[in-house]
Amino acid sequence: MKYFFPALMVFVILAGVSLTLTPYIAEQFFPASKTTLRVADPERAKQALADWFGTTPANVTDVQASNQSAAQGSTSWFMFGTERTGVEYFIRQNNLKQQNLSPEILQNTFMTQQPPAPWWQPAALERETCFIGSAEGREIGLIYHAELKKGFLIVRTHQKPAKF
């Protein structure tokens, strides 16, 4: 009985220290802030865009795509060519609102987080308007040039915090 309370105190102190250090040790093996950037397979990206635009993959051309995933969510960037009708369908389906493409909107929506890819140049379309909205937990930004039949699309999803 003489050593019970000192042993209990040592056990409680060691348990407290180990519980305090566990998140730091776990972060080394399972980082929560790990970010992965990958270039998407053009055929899969073309199929995804065709599905979104309500058209066939043959009607979607010049596809470039990248995706960045992190614990906080993901961002996907697309450059594409397609007919206006598919883009109009996408805008209606996602309830996107037409807005003036000011330098602030261009910077905050399309350029804040950008892939390290030379093809991501939405300002090169020289448009005055863009389409922005939220649908099904996604933030969507679209710039489309109807005469060139070329567009840039950014889709962001945010991870919802876990409820305890």
PDB file of C-alpha atoms in Angstrom:
ATOM      1  CA  MET A   1       0.000   0.000   0.000  1.00  0.00           C
ATOM      2  CA  LYS A   2       2.985   2.238   0.568  1.00  0.00           C
ATOM      3  CA  TYR A   3       3.789   2.344  -3.205  1.00  0.00           C
ATOM      4  CA  PHE A   4       0.237   2.416  -4.542  1.00  0.00           C
ATOM      5  CA  PHE A   5      -0.318   6.192  -4.598  1.00  0.00           C
ATOM      6  CA  PRO A   6       3.135   7.084  -5.976  1.00  0.00           C
ATOM      7  CA  ALA A   7       2.671   4.425  -8.705  1.00  0.00           C
ATOM      8  CA  LEU A   8      -0.805   5.759  -9.468  1.00  0.00           C
ATOM      9  CA  MET A   9       0.598   9.290  -9.719  1.00  0.00           C
ATOM     10  CA  VAL A  10       3.363   8.126 -12.110  1.00  0.00           C
ATOM     11  CA  PHE A  11       0.761   6.294 -14.218  1.00  0.00           C
ATOM     12  CA  VAL A  12      -1.519   9.348 -14.434  1.00  0.00           C
ATOM     13  CA  ILE A  13       1.391  11.645 -15.359  1.00  0.00           C
ATOM     14  CA  LEU A  14       2.641   9.263 -18.074  1.00  0.00           C
ATOM     15  CA  ALA A  15      -0.897   8.843 -19.427  1.00  0.00           C
ATOM     16  CA  GLY A  16      -1.310  12.617 -19.598  1.00  0.00           C
ATOM     17  CA  VAL A  17       2.019  13.090 -21.366  1.00  0.00           C
ATOM     18  CA  SER A  18       1.241  10.350 -23.895  1.00  0.00           C
ATOM     19  CA  LEU A  19      -2.225  11.771 -24.603  1.00  0.00           C
ATOM     20  CA  THR A  20      -0.698  15.191 -25.091  1.00  0.00           C
ATOM     21  CA  LEU A  21       1.930  13.929 -27.536  1.00  0.00           C
ATOM     22  CA  THR A  22      -0.323  11.568 -29.524  1.00  0.00           C
ATOM     23  CA  PRO A  23      -1.693  14.205 -31.961  1.00  0.00           C
ATOM     24  CA  TYR A  24       1.828  15.398 -32.809  1.00  0.00           C
ATOM     25  CA  ILE A  25       3.102  11.877 -33.372  1.00  0.00           C
ATOM     26  CA  ALA A  26       0.010  10.935 -35.417  1.00  0.00           C
ATOM     27  CA  GLU A  27       0.492  14.040 -37.601  1.00  0.00           C
ATOM     28  CA  GLN A  28       3.901  12.696 -38.612  1.00  0.00           C
ATOM     29  CA  PHE A  29       2.406   9.435 -39.908  1.00  0.00           C
ATOM     30  CA  PHE A  30      -1.035  10.655 -41.058  1.00  0.00           C
ATOM     31  CA  PRO A  31      -0.765  14.333 -41.983  1.00  0.00           C
ATOM     32  CA  ALA A  32      -4.107  16.133 -42.017  1.00  0.00           C
ATOM     33  CA  SER A  33      -2.793  18.916 -44.200  1.00  0.00           C
ATOM     34  CA  LYS A  34      -1.369  16.708 -46.929  1.00  0.00           C
ATOM     35  CA  THR A  35      -2.143  18.106 -50.359  1.00  0.00           C
ATOM     36  CA  THR A  36      -1.911  16.083 -53.550  1.00  0.00           C
ATOM     37  CA  LEU A  37      -1.996  17.589 -57.013  1.00  0.00           C
ATOM     38  CA  ARG A  38      -2.469  15.385 -60.023  1.00  0.00           C
ATOM     39  CA  VAL A  39      -3.075  15.842 -63.708  1.00  0.00           C
ATOM     40  CA  ALA A  40      -6.328  14.189 -64.714  1.00  0.00           C
ATOM     41  CA  ASP A  41      -6.560  11.616 -67.467  1.00  0.00           C
ATOM     42  CA  PRO A  42      -7.869  13.586 -70.485  1.00  0.00           C
ATOM     43  CA  GLU A  43     -10.342  10.856 -71.484  1.00  0.00           C
ATOM     44  CA  ARG A  44     -11.859  10.646 -68.003  1.00  0.00           C
ATOM     45  CA  ALA A  45     -12.006  14.444 -67.775  1.00  0.00           C
ATOM     46  CA  LYS A  46     -13.653  14.569 -71.208  1.00  0.00           C
ATOM     47  CA  GLN A  47     -16.259  12.024 -70.066  1.00  0.00           C
ATOM     48  CA  ALA A  48     -16.947  13.995 -66.859  1.00  0.00           C
ATOM     49  CA  LEU A  49     -17.386  17.240 -68.785  1.00  0.00           C
ATOM     50  CA  ALA A  50     -19.627  15.524 -71.347  1.00  0.00           C
ATOM     51  CA  ASP A  51     -21.825  14.225 -68.511  1.00  0.00           C
ATOM     52  CA  TRP A  52     -22.026  17.672 -66.919  1.00  0.00           C
ATOM     53  CA  PHE A  53     -22.782  19.370 -70.250  1.00  0.00           C
ATOM     54  CA  GLY A  54     -25.376  16.780 -71.272  1.00  0.00           C
ATOM     55  CA  THR A  55     -23.539  15.875 -74.470  1.00  0.00           C
ATOM     56  CA  THR A  56     -21.315  13.122 -75.863  1.00  0.00           C
ATOM     57  CA  PRO A  57     -17.553  12.986 -75.268  1.00  0.00           C
ATOM     58  CA  ALA A  58     -17.018  13.530 -79.013  1.00  0.00           C
ATOM     59  CA  ASN A  59     -18.483  17.037 -78.614  1.00  0.00           C
ATOM     60  CA  VAL A  60     -15.912  17.983 -75.952  1.00  0.00           C
ATOM     61  CA  THR A  61     -12.440  18.810 -77.278  1.00  0.00           C
ATOM     62  CA  ASP A  62      -9.056  20.134 -76.141  1.00  0.00           C
ATOM     63  CA  VAL A  63      -9.546  18.952 -72.562  1.00  0.00           C
ATOM     64  CA  GLN A  64      -6.930  19.688 -69.918  1.00  0.00           C
ATOM     65  CA  ALA A  65      -7.642  18.996 -66.253  1.00  0.00           C
ATOM     66  CA  SER A  66      -5.971  18.951 -62.849  1.00  0.00           C
ATOM     67  CA  ASN A  67      -7.207  18.066 -59.394  1.00  0.00           C
ATOM     68  CA  GLN A  68      -5.886  19.035 -55.979  1.00  0.00           C
ATOM     69  CA  SER A  69      -7.054  17.150 -52.901  1.00  0.00           C
ATOM     70  CA  ALA A  70      -6.506  18.057 -49.276  1.00  0.00           C
ATOM     71  CA  ALA A  71      -8.174  17.319 -45.968  1.00  0.00           C
ATOM     72  CA  GLN A  72     -10.096  20.610 -46.267  1.00  0.00           C
ATOM     73  CA  GLY A  73     -11.577  19.729 -49.670  1.00  0.00           C
ATOM     74  CA  SER A  74     -10.666  19.521 -53.335  1.00  0.00           C
ATOM     75  CA  THR A  75     -10.319  21.795 -56.335  1.00  0.00           C
ATOM     76  CA  SER A  76     -10.595  20.758 -59.980  1.00  0.00           C
ATOM     77  CA  TRP A  77      -9.587  22.879 -62.955  1.00  0.00           C
ATOM     78  CA  PHE A  78     -10.772  22.232 -66.518  1.00  0.00           C
ATOM     79  CA  MET A  79     -10.008  23.787 -69.866  1.00  0.00           C
ATOM     80  CA  PHE A  80     -12.267  22.590 -72.677  1.00  0.00           C
ATOM     81  CA  GLY A  81     -13.825  23.255 -76.025  1.00  0.00           C
ATOM     82  CA  THR A  82     -17.511  22.555 -76.712  1.00  0.00           C
ATOM     83  CA  GLU A  83     -20.669  23.937 -78.271  1.00  0.00           C
ATOM     84  CA  ARG A  84     -22.650  26.660 -76.542  1.00  0.00           C
ATOM     85  CA  THR A  85     -25.747  24.477 -75.966  1.00  0.00           C
ATOM     86  CA  GLY A  86     -23.875  22.164 -73.585  1.00  0.00           C
ATOM     87  CA  VAL A  87     -22.546  25.091 -71.581  1.00  0.00           C
ATOM     88  CA  GLU A  88     -26.019  26.635 -71.382  1.00  0.00           C
ATOM     89  CA  TYR A  89     -27.355  23.302 -70.107  1.00  0.00           C
ATOM     90  CA  PHE A  90     -24.629  23.207 -67.420  1.00  0.00           C
ATOM     91  CA  ILE A  91     -25.375  26.784 -66.350  1.00  0.00           C
ATOM     92  CA  ARG A  92     -29.094  26.040 -65.989  1.00  0.00           C
ATOM     93  CA  GLN A  93     -28.543  22.713 -64.197  1.00  0.00           C
ATOM     94  CA  ASN A  94     -26.276  24.312 -61.585  1.00  0.00           C
ATOM     95  CA  ASN A  95     -28.190  27.602 -61.275  1.00  0.00           C
ATOM     96  CA  LEU A  96     -25.080  29.626 -62.064  1.00  0.00           C
ATOM     97  CA  LYS A  97     -25.500  33.386 -62.050  1.00  0.00           C
ATOM     98  CA  GLN A  98     -23.915  35.629 -64.645  1.00  0.00           C
ATOM     99  CA  GLN A  99     -21.658  38.289 -63.132  1.00  0.00           C
ATOM    100  CA  ASN A 100     -19.290  40.937 -64.400  1.00  0.00           C
ATOM    101  CA  LEU A 101     -15.788  39.525 -64.565  1.00  0.00           C
ATOM    102  CA  SER A 102     -14.008  42.161 -62.522  1.00  0.00           C
ATOM    103  CA  PRO A 103     -10.311  41.809 -61.686  1.00  0.00           C
ATOM    104  CA  GLU A 104     -11.330  40.971 -58.097  1.00  0.00           C
ATOM    105  CA  ILE A 105     -13.623  38.124 -59.170  1.00  0.00           C
ATOM    106  CA  LEU A 106     -10.999  36.848 -61.592  1.00  0.00           C
ATOM    107  CA  GLN A 107      -8.406  36.853 -58.820  1.00  0.00           C
ATOM    108  CA  ASN A 108     -10.600  35.512 -55.990  1.00  0.00           C
ATOM    109  CA  THR A 109     -12.513  32.880 -57.947  1.00  0.00           C
ATOM    110  CA  PHE A 110     -10.206  31.708 -60.691  1.00  0.00           C
ATOM    111  CA  MET A 111      -6.648  32.592 -59.672  1.00  0.00           C
ATOM    112  CA  THR A 112      -6.415  32.333 -55.858  1.00  0.00           C
ATOM    113  CA  GLN A 113      -5.692  28.651 -56.019  1.00  0.00           C
ATOM    114  CA  GLN A 114      -4.363  27.658 -59.384  1.00  0.00           C
ATOM    115  CA  PRO A 115      -2.695  24.550 -60.726  1.00  0.00           C
ATOM    116  CA  PRO A 116       0.952  24.801 -61.665  1.00  0.00           C
ATOM    117  CA  ALA A 117       0.019  24.280 -65.309  1.00  0.00           C
ATOM    118  CA  PRO A 118       0.712  26.611 -68.218  1.00  0.00           C
ATOM    119  CA  TRP A 119      -2.702  25.941 -69.789  1.00  0.00           C
ATOM    120  CA  TRP A 120      -4.677  27.546 -66.909  1.00  0.00           C
ATOM    121  CA  GLN A 121      -5.155  31.020 -68.418  1.00  0.00           C
ATOM    122  CA  PRO A 122      -8.831  32.005 -67.953  1.00  0.00           C
ATOM    123  CA  ALA A 123      -8.033  35.704 -68.474  1.00  0.00           C
ATOM    124  CA  ALA A 124      -6.816  34.876 -72.000  1.00  0.00           C
ATOM    125  CA  LEU A 125     -10.436  34.526 -73.134  1.00  0.00           C
ATOM    126  CA  GLU A 126     -10.847  38.275 -72.543  1.00  0.00           C
ATOM    127  CA  ARG A 127     -14.449  37.964 -71.374  1.00  0.00           C
ATOM    128  CA  GLU A 128     -16.395  40.607 -69.487  1.00  0.00           C
ATOM    129  CA  THR A 129     -18.725  38.167 -67.715  1.00  0.00           C
ATOM    130  CA  CYS A 130     -18.488  34.833 -65.951  1.00  0.00           C
ATOM    131  CA  PHE A 131     -20.879  32.391 -64.288  1.00  0.00           C
ATOM    132  CA  ILE A 132     -20.580  31.633 -60.579  1.00  0.00           C
ATOM    133  CA  GLY A 133     -22.675  29.586 -58.209  1.00  0.00           C
ATOM    134  CA  SER A 134     -22.912  26.864 -55.623  1.00  0.00           C
ATOM    135  CA  ALA A 135     -24.549  23.518 -56.178  1.00  0.00           C
ATOM    136  CA  GLU A 136     -24.563  20.308 -54.154  1.00  0.00           C
ATOM    137  CA  GLY A 137     -21.783  21.486 -51.830  1.00  0.00           C
ATOM    138  CA  ARG A 138     -19.608  22.694 -54.703  1.00  0.00           C
ATOM    139  CA  GLU A 139     -18.478  26.192 -55.651  1.00  0.00           C
ATOM    140  CA  ILE A 140     -18.415  26.557 -59.421  1.00  0.00           C
ATOM    141  CA  GLY A 141     -16.804  29.220 -61.599  1.00  0.00           C
ATOM    142  CA  LEU A 142     -17.094  29.236 -65.398  1.00  0.00           C
ATOM    143  CA  ILE A 143     -15.696  31.505 -68.105  1.00  0.00           C
ATOM    144  CA  TYR A 144     -16.833  30.672 -71.641  1.00  0.00           C
ATOM    145  CA  HIS A 145     -16.182  32.277 -75.021  1.00  0.00           C
ATOM    146  CA  ALA A 146     -19.042  31.301 -77.359  1.00  0.00           C
ATOM    147  CA  GLU A 147     -17.330  32.370 -80.586  1.00  0.00           C
ATOM    148  CA  LEU A 148     -14.125  30.443 -79.806  1.00  0.00           C
ATOM    149  CA  LYS A 149     -16.147  27.592 -78.224  1.00  0.00           C
ATOM    150  CA  LYS A 150     -13.578  27.491 -75.420  1.00  0.00           C
ATOM    151  CA  GLY A 151     -14.019  27.626 -71.668  1.00  0.00           C
ATOM    152  CA  PHE A 152     -12.416  27.377 -68.252  1.00  0.00           C
ATOM    153  CA  LEU A 153     -14.165  25.731 -65.317  1.00  0.00           C
ATOM    154  CA  ILE A 154     -13.164  25.553 -61.662  1.00  0.00           C
ATOM    155  CA  VAL A 155     -15.002  23.365 -59.142  1.00  0.00           C
ATOM    156  CA  ARG A 156     -14.251  23.476 -55.406  1.00  0.00           C
ATOM    157  CA  THR A 157     -15.652  21.220 -52.723  1.00  0.00           C
ATOM    158  CA  HIS A 158     -15.150  21.829 -49.028  1.00  0.00           C
ATOM    159  CA  GLN A 159     -14.931  19.050 -46.480  1.00  0.00           C
ATOM    160  CA  LYS A 160     -17.555  19.426 -43.804  1.00  0.00           C
ATOM    161  CA  PRO A 161     -16.150  19.320 -40.269  1.00  0.00           C
ATOM    162  CA  ALA A 162     -16.967  16.182 -38.336  1.00  0.00           C
ATOM    163  CA  LYS A 163     -19.607  16.518 -35.631  1.00  0.00           C
ATOM    164  CA  PHE A 164     -18.845  14.962 -32.288  1.00  0.00           C
TER     165      PHE A 164
END
